[in-house]
PDB file of C-alpha atoms and ligand atoms in Angstrom:
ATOM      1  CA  UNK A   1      27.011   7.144  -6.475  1.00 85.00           C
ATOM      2  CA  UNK A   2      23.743   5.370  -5.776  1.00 94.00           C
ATOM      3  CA  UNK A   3      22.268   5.854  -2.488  1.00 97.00           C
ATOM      4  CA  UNK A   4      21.320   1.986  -2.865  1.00 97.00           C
ATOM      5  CA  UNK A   5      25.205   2.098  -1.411  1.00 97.00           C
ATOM      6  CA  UNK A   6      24.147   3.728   1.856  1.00 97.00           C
ATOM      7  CA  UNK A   7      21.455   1.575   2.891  1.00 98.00           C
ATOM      8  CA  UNK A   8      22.364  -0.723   5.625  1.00 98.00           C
ATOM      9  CA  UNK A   9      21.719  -4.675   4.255  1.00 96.00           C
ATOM     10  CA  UNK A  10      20.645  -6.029   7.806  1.00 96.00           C
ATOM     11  CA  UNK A  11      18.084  -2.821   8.913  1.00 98.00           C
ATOM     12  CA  UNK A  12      15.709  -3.194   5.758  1.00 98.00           C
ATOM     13  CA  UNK A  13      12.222  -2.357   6.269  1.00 98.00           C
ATOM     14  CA  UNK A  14      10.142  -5.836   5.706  1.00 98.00           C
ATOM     15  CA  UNK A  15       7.228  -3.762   5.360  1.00 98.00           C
ATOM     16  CA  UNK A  16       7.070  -0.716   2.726  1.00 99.00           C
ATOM     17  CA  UNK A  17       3.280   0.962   2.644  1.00 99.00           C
ATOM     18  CA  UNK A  18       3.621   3.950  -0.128  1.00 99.00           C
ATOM     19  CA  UNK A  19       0.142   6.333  -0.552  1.00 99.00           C
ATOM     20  CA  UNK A  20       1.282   7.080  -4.604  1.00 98.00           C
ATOM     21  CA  UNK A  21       0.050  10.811  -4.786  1.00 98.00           C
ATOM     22  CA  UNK A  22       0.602  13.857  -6.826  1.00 98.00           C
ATOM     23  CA  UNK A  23      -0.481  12.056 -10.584  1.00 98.00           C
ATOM     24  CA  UNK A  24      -3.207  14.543 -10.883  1.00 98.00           C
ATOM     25  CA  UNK A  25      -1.134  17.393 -10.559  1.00 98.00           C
ATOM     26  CA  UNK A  26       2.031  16.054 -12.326  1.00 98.00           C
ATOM     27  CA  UNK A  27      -0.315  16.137 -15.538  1.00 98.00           C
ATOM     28  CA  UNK A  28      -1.171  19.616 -14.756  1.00 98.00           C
ATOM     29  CA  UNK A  29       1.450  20.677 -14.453  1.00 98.00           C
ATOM     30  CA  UNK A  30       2.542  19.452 -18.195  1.00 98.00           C
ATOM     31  CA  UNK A  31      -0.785  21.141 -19.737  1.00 98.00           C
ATOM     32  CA  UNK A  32      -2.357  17.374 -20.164  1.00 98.00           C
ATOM     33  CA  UNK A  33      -4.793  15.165 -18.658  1.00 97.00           C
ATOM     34  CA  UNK A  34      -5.209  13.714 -15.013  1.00 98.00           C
ATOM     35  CA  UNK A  35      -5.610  10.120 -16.591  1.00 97.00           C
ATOM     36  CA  UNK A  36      -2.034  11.287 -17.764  1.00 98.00           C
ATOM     37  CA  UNK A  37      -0.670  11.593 -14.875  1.00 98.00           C
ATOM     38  CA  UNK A  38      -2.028   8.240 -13.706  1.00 98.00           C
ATOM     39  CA  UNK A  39      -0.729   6.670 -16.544  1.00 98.00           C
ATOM     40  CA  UNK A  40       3.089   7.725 -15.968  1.00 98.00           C
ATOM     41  CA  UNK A  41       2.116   6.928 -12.184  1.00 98.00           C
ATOM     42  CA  UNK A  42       2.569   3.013 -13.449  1.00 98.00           C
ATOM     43  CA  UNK A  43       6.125   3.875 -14.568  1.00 97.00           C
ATOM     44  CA  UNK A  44       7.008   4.357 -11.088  1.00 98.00           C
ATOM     45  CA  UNK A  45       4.472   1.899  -9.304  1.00 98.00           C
ATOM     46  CA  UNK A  46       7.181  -0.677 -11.755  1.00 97.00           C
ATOM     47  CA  UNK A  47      10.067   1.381 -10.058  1.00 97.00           C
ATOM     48  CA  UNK A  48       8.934   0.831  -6.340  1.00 98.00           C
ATOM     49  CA  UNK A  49       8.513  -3.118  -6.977  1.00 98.00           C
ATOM     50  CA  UNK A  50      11.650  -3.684  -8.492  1.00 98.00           C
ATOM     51  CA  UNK A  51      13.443  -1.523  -5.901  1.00 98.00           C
ATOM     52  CA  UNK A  52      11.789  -3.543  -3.033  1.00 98.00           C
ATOM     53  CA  UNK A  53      12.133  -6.769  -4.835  1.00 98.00           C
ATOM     54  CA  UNK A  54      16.391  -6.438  -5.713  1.00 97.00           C
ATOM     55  CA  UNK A  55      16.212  -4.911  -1.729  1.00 98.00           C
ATOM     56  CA  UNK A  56      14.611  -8.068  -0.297  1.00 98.00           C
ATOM     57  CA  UNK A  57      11.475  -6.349   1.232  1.00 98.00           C
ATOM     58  CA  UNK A  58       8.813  -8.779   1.789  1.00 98.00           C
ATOM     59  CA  UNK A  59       6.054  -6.579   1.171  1.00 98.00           C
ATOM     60  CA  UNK A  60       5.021  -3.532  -0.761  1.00 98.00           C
ATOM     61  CA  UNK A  61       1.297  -1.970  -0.057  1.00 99.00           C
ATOM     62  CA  UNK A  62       0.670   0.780  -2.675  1.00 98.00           C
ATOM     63  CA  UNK A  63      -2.567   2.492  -2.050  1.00 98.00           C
ATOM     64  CA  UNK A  64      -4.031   2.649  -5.694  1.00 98.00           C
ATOM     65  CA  UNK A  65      -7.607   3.781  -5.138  1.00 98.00           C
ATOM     66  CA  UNK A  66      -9.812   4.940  -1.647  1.00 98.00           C
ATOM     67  CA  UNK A  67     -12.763   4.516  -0.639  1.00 98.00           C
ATOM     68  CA  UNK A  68     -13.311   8.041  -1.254  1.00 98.00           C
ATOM     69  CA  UNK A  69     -11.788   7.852  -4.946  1.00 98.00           C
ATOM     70  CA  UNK A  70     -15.019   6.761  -6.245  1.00 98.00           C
ATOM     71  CA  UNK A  71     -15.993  10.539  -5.426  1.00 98.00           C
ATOM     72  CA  UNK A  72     -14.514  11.625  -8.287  1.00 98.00           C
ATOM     73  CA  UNK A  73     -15.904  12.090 -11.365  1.00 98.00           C
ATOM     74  CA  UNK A  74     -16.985   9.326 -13.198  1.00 98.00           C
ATOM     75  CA  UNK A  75     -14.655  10.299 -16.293  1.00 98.00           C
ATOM     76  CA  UNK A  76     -11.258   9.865 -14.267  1.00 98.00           C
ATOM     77  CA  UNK A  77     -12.926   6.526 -12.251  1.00 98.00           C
ATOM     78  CA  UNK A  78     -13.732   4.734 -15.382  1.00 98.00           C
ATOM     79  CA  UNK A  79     -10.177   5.571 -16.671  1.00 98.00           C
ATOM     80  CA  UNK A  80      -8.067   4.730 -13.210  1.00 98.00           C
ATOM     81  CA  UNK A  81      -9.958   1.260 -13.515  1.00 98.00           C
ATOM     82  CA  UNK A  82      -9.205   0.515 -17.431  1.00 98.00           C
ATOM     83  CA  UNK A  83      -5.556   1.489 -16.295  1.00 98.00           C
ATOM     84  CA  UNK A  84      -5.622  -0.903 -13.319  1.00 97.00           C
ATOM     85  CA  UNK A  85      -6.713  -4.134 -15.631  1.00 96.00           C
ATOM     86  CA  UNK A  86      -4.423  -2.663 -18.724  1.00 97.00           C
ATOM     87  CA  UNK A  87      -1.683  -2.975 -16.110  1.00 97.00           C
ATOM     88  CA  UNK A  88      -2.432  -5.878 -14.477  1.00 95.00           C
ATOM     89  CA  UNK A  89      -2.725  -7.943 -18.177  1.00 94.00           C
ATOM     90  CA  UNK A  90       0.775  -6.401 -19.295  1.00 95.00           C
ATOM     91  CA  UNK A  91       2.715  -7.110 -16.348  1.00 94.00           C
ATOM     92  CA  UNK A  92       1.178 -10.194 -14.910  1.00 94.00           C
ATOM     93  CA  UNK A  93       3.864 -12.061 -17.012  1.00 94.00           C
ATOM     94  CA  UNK A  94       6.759 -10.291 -15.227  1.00 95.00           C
ATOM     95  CA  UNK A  95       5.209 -10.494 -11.822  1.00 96.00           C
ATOM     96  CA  UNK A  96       5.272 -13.975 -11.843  1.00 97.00           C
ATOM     97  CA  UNK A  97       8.508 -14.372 -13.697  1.00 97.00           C
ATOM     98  CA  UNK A  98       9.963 -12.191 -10.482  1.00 97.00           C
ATOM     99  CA  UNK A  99       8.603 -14.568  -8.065  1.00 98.00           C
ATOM    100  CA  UNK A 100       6.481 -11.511  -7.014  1.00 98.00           C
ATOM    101  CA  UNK A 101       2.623 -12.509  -5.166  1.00 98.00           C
ATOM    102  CA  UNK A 102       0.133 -10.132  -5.747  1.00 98.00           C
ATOM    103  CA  UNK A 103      -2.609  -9.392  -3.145  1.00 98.00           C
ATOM    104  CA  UNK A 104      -5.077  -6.863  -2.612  1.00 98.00           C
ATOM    105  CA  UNK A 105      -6.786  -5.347   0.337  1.00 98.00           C
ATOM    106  CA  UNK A 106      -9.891  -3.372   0.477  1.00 98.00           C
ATOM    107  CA  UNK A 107     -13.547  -3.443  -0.691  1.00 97.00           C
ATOM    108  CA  UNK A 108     -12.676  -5.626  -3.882  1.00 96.00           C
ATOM    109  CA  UNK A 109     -16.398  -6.619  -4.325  1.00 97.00           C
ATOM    110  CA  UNK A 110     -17.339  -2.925  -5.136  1.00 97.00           C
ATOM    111  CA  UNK A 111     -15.023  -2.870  -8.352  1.00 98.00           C
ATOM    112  CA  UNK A 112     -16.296  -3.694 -11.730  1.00 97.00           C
ATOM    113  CA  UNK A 113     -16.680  -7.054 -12.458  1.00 97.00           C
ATOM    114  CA  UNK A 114     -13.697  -7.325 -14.931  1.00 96.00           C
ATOM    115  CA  UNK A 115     -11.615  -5.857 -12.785  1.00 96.00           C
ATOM    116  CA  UNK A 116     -12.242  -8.618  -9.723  1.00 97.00           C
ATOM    117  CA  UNK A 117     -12.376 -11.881 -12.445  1.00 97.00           C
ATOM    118  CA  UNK A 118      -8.415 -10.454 -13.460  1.00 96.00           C
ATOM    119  CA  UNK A 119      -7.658  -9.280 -10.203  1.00 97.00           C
ATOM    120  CA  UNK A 120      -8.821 -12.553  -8.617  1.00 97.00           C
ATOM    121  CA  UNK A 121      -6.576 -14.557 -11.773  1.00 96.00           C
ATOM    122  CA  UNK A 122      -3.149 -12.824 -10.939  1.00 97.00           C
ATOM    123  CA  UNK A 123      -3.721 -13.260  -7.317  1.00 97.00           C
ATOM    124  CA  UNK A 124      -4.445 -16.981  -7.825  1.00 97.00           C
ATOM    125  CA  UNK A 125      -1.638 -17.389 -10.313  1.00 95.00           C
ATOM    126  CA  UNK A 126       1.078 -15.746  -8.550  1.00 97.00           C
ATOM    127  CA  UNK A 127      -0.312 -17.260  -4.786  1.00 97.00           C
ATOM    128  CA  UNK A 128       2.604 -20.091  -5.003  1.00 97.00           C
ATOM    129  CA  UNK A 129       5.521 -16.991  -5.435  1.00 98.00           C
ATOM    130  CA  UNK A 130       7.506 -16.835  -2.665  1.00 97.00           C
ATOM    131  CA  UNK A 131       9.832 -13.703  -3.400  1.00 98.00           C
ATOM    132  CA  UNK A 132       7.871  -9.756  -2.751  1.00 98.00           C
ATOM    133  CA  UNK A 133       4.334  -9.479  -2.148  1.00 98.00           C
ATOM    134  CA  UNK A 134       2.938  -6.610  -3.257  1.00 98.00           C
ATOM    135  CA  UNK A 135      -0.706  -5.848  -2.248  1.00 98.00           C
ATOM    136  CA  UNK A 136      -2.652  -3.164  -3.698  1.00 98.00           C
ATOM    137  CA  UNK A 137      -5.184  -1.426  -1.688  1.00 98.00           C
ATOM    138  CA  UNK A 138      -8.283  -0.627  -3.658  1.00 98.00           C
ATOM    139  CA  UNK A 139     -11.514   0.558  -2.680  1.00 98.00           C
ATOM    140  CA  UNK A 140      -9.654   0.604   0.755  1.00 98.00           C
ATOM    141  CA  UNK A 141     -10.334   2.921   3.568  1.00 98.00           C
ATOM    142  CA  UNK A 142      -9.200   2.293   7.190  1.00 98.00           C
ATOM    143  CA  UNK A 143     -12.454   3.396   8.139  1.00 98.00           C
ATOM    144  CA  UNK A 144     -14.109   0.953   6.178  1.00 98.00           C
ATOM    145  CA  UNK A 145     -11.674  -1.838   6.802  1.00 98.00           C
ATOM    146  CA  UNK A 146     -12.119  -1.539  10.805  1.00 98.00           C
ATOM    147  CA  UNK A 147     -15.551  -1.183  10.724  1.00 98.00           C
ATOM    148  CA  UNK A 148     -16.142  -4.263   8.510  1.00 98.00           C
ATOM    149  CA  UNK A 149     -13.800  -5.965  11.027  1.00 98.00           C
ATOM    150  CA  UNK A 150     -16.078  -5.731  13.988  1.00 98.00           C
ATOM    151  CA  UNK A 151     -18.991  -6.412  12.368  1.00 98.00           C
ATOM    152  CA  UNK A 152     -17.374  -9.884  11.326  1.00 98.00           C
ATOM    153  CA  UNK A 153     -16.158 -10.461  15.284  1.00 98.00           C
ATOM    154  CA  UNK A 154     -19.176  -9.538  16.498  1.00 98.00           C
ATOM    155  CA  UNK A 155     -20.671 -12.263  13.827  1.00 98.00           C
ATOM    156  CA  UNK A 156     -18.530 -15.005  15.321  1.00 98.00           C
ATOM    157  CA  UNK A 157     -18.886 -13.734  18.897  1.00 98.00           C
ATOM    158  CA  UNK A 158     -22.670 -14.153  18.600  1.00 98.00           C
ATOM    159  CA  UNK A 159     -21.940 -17.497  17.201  1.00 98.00           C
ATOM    160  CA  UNK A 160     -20.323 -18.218  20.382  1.00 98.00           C
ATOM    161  CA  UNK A 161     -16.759 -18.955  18.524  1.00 98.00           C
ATOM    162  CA  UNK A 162     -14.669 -16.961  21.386  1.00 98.00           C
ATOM    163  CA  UNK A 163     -15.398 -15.492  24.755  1.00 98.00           C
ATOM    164  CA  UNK A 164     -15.998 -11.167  25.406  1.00 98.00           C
ATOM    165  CA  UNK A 165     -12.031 -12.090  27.733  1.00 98.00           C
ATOM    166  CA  UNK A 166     -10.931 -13.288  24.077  1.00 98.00           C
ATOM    167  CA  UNK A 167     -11.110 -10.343  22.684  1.00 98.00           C
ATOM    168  CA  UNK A 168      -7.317  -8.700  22.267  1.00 98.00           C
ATOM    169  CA  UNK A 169      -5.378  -6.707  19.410  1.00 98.00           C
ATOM    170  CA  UNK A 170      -4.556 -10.292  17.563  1.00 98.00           C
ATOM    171  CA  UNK A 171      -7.221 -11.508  17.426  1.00 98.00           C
ATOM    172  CA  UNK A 172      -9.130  -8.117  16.453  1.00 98.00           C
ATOM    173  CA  UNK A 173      -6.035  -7.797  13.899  1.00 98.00           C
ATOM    174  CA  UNK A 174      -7.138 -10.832  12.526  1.00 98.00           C
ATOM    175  CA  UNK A 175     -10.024  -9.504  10.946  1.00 98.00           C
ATOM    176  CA  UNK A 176      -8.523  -6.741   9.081  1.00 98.00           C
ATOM    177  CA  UNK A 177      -7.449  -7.527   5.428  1.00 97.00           C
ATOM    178  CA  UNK A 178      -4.106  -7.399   6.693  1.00 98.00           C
ATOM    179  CA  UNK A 179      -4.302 -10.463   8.197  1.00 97.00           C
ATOM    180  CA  UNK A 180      -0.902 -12.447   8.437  1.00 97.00           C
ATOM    181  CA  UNK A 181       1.173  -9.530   7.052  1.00 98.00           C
ATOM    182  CA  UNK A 182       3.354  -7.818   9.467  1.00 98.00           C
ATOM    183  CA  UNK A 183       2.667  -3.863  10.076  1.00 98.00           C
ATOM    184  CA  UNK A 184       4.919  -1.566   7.668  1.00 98.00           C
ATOM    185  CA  UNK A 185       7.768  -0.263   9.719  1.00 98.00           C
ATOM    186  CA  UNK A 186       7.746   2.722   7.251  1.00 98.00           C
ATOM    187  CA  UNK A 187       5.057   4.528   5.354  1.00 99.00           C
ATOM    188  CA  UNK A 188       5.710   6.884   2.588  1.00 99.00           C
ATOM    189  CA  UNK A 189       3.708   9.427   1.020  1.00 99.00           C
ATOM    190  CA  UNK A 190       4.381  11.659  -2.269  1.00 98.00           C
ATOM    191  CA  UNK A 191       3.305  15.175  -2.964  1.00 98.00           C
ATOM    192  CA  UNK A 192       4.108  17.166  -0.070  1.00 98.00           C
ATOM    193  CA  UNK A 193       0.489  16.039   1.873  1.00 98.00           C
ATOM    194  CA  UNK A 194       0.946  15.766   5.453  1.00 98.00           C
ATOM    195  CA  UNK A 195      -1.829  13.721   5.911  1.00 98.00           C
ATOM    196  CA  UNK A 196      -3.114   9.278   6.411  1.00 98.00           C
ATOM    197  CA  UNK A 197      -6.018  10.291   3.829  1.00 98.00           C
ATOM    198  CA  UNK A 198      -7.772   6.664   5.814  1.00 98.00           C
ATOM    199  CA  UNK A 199      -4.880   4.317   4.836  1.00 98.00           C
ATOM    200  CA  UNK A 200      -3.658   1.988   7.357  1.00 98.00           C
ATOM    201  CA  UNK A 201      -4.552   3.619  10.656  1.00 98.00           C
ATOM    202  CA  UNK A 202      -4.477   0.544  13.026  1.00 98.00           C
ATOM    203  CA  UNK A 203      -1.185  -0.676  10.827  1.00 98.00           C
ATOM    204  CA  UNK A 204       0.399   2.191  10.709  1.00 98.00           C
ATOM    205  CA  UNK A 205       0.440   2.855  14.812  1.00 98.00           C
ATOM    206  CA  UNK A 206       3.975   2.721  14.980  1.00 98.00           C
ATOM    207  CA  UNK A 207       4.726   3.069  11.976  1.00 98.00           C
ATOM    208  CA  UNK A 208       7.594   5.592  10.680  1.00 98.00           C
ATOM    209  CA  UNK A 209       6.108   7.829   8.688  1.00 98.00           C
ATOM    210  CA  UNK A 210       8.257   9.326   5.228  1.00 98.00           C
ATOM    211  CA  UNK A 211       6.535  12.406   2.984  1.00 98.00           C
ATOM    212  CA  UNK A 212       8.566  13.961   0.457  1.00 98.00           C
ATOM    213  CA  UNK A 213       7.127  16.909  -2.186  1.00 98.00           C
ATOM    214  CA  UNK A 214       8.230  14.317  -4.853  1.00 98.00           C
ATOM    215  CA  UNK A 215       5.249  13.697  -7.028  1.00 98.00           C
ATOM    216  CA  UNK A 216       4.050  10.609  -7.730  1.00 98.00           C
ATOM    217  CA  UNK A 217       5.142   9.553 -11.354  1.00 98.00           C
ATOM    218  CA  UNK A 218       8.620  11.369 -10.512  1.00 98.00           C
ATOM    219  CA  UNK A 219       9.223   8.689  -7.854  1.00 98.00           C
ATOM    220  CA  UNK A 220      12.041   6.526  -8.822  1.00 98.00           C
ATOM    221  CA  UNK A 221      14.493   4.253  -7.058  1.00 98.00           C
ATOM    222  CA  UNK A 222      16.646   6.560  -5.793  1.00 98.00           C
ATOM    223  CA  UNK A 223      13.554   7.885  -4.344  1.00 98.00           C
ATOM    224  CA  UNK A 224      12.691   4.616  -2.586  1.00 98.00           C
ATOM    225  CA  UNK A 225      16.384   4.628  -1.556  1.00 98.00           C
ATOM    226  CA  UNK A 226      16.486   8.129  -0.156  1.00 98.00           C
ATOM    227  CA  UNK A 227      13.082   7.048   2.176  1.00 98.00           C
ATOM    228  CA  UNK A 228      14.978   3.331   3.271  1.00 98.00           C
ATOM    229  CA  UNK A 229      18.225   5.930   3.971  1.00 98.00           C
ATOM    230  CA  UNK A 230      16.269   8.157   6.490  1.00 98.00           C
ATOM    231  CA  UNK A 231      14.252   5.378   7.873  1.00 98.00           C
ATOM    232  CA  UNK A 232      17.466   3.868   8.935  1.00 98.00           C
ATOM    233  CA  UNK A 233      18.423   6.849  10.741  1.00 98.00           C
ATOM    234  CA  UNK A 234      15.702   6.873  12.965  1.00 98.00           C
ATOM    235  CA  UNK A 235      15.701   5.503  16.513  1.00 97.00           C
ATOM    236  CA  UNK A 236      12.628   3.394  16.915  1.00 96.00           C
ATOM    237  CA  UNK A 237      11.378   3.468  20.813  1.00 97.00           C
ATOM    238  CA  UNK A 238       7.890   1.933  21.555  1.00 96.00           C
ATOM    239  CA  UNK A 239       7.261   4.481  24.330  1.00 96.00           C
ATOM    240  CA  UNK A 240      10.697   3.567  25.840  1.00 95.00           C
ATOM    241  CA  UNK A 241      13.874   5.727  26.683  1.00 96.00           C
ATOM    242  CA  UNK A 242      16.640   5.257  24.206  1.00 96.00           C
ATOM    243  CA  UNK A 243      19.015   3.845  27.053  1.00 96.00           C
ATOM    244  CA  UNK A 244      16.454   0.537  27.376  1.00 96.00           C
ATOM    245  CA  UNK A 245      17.510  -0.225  23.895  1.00 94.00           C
TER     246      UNK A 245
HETATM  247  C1  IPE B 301      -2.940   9.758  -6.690  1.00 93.17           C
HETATM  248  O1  IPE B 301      -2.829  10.934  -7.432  1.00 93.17           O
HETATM  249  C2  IPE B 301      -3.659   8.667  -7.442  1.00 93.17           C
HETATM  250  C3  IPE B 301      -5.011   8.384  -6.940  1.00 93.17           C
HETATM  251  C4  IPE B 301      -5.551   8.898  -5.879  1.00 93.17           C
HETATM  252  C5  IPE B 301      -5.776   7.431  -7.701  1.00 93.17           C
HETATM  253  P1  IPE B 301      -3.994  12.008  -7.433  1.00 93.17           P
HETATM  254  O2  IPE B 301      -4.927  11.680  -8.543  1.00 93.17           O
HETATM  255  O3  IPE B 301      -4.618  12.140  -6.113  1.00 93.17           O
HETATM  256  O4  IPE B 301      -3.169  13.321  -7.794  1.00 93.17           O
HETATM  257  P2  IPE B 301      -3.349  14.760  -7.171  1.00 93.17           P
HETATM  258  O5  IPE B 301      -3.284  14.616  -5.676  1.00 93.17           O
HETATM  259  O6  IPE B 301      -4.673  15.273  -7.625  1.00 93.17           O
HETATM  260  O7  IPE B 301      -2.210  15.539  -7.712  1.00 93.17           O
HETATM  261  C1  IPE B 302      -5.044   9.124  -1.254  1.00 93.17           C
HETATM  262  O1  IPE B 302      -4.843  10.156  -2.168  1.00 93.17           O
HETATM  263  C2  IPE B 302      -5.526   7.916  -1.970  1.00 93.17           C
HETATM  264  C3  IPE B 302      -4.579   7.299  -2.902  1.00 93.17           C
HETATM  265  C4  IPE B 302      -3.336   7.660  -3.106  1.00 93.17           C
HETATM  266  C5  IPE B 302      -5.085   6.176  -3.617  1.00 93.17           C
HETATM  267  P1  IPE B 302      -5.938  11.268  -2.402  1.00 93.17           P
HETATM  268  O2  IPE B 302      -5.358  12.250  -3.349  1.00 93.17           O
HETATM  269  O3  IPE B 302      -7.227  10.670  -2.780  1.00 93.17           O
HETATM  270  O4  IPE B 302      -6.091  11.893  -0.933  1.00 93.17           O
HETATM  271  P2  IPE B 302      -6.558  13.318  -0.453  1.00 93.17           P
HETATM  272  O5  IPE B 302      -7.878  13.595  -1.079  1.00 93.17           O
HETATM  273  O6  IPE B 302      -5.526  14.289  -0.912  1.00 93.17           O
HETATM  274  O7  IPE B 302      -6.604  13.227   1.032  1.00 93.17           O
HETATM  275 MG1   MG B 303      -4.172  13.261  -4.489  1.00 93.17          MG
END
């Protein structure tokens, strides 16, 4: 029996943010290559968006690539980003056939140049679907991503567009790439880290939060259905006592 038969139709997460970890030690673990790893990390990134898309999620984040990423030698950078426009080419097609958008959030401008001009095609191209979006996070950090956001408010604050008094968590949201998608009501992260690693922090503030020791390319639908499962369980309070519910 699937666990796909478990999960409660009406109580699906809208939202699904996944930090994909564990490819570098999946390879290791076979005797091979990191950029192996990464490469069978695609088989599953494939999983996750069919799972969401056949589940009716509205939106998938996968966090591909930090800010802090480009700390790594330049060997396994150069490879991650021939991966990411190798993937992007080969299932652009399928994407679109889905009715799947594609979005990304983070410091685009600081990838190479061929990887923006596709990047910037497959989000234009698949802009008009209407099904899942999934948005990739790349060159993302939370750090980065709220600092950029006040420097842009204070922009338009000096240019007198809003008041000090208009300053509240919408309209500071706003400025986040996140704008206009909802906050994931669960986050899920592989390889047995218990940690954000700067993904998401004002998104994720009441967010639930998933890990399991699964690694990365060994994540598979049942996987996504196991996480949706215990999600489900959980009794979501905002700071108030069950019996308000
Ligand atoms: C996640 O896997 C993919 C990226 C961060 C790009 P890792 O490459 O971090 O794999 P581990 O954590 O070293 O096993
Ligand atoms: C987080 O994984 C970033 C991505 C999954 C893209 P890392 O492997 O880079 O995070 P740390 O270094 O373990 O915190
Ligand atoms: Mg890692």
């Amino acid at each position: 029996m699937s666990l796909k038969d478990s999960i409660t139709k009406n109580n699906i997460p809208h939202h699904i943010a996944i930090i994909m970890d564990g490819n570098g030690r999946w390879a290791k673990q076979r005797g091979t290559q990191r950029i192996f790893g990464h490469r069978n990390g695609v088989k599953a990134v494939r999983e996750a968006i069919e799972a969401s898309a056949e589940l009716g999620v509205k939106y998938l984040t996968l966090y591909a690539f930090s800010t802090e990423n480009w700390n790594r030698p330049k060997i396994e950078v150069d490879a991650l980003m021939s991966l990411l426009i190798n993937t992007i080419k080969t299932e652009t097609e399928t994407l679109i056939k889905n009715n799947i958008a594609l979005k990304t959030i983070g410091d685009t401008q600081s990838l190479p140049k061929a990887v923006q001009k596709k990047l910037h095609e497959v989000v234009e191209h698949s802009s008009k679907c209407t099904g899942l979006t999934v948005i990739l996070a790349l060159s993302y950090s939370s750090r980065w991503e709220i600092t950029n956001a006040a420097k842009r408010l204070v922009q338009d604050f000096s240019d007198k567009k809003f008041a000090v008094e208009d300053i509240n968590e919408d309209r500071f949201s706003s400025y986040l790439t996140t704008d206009g998608i909802p906050d994931p009501e669960l986050m899920i992260r592989t390889s047995g880290e218990y940690r954000i690693s700067n993904f998401m922090m004002w998104q994720l503030a009441y967010t639930e939060l998933y890990f399991t020791a699964t690694l990365w390319p060994d994540f598979d639908k049942e996987e996504l259905y196991k996480a949706i499962v215990d999600y489900q369980k959980r009794e979501r309070r905002y700071g108030k006592i069950s019996e308000q519910l």
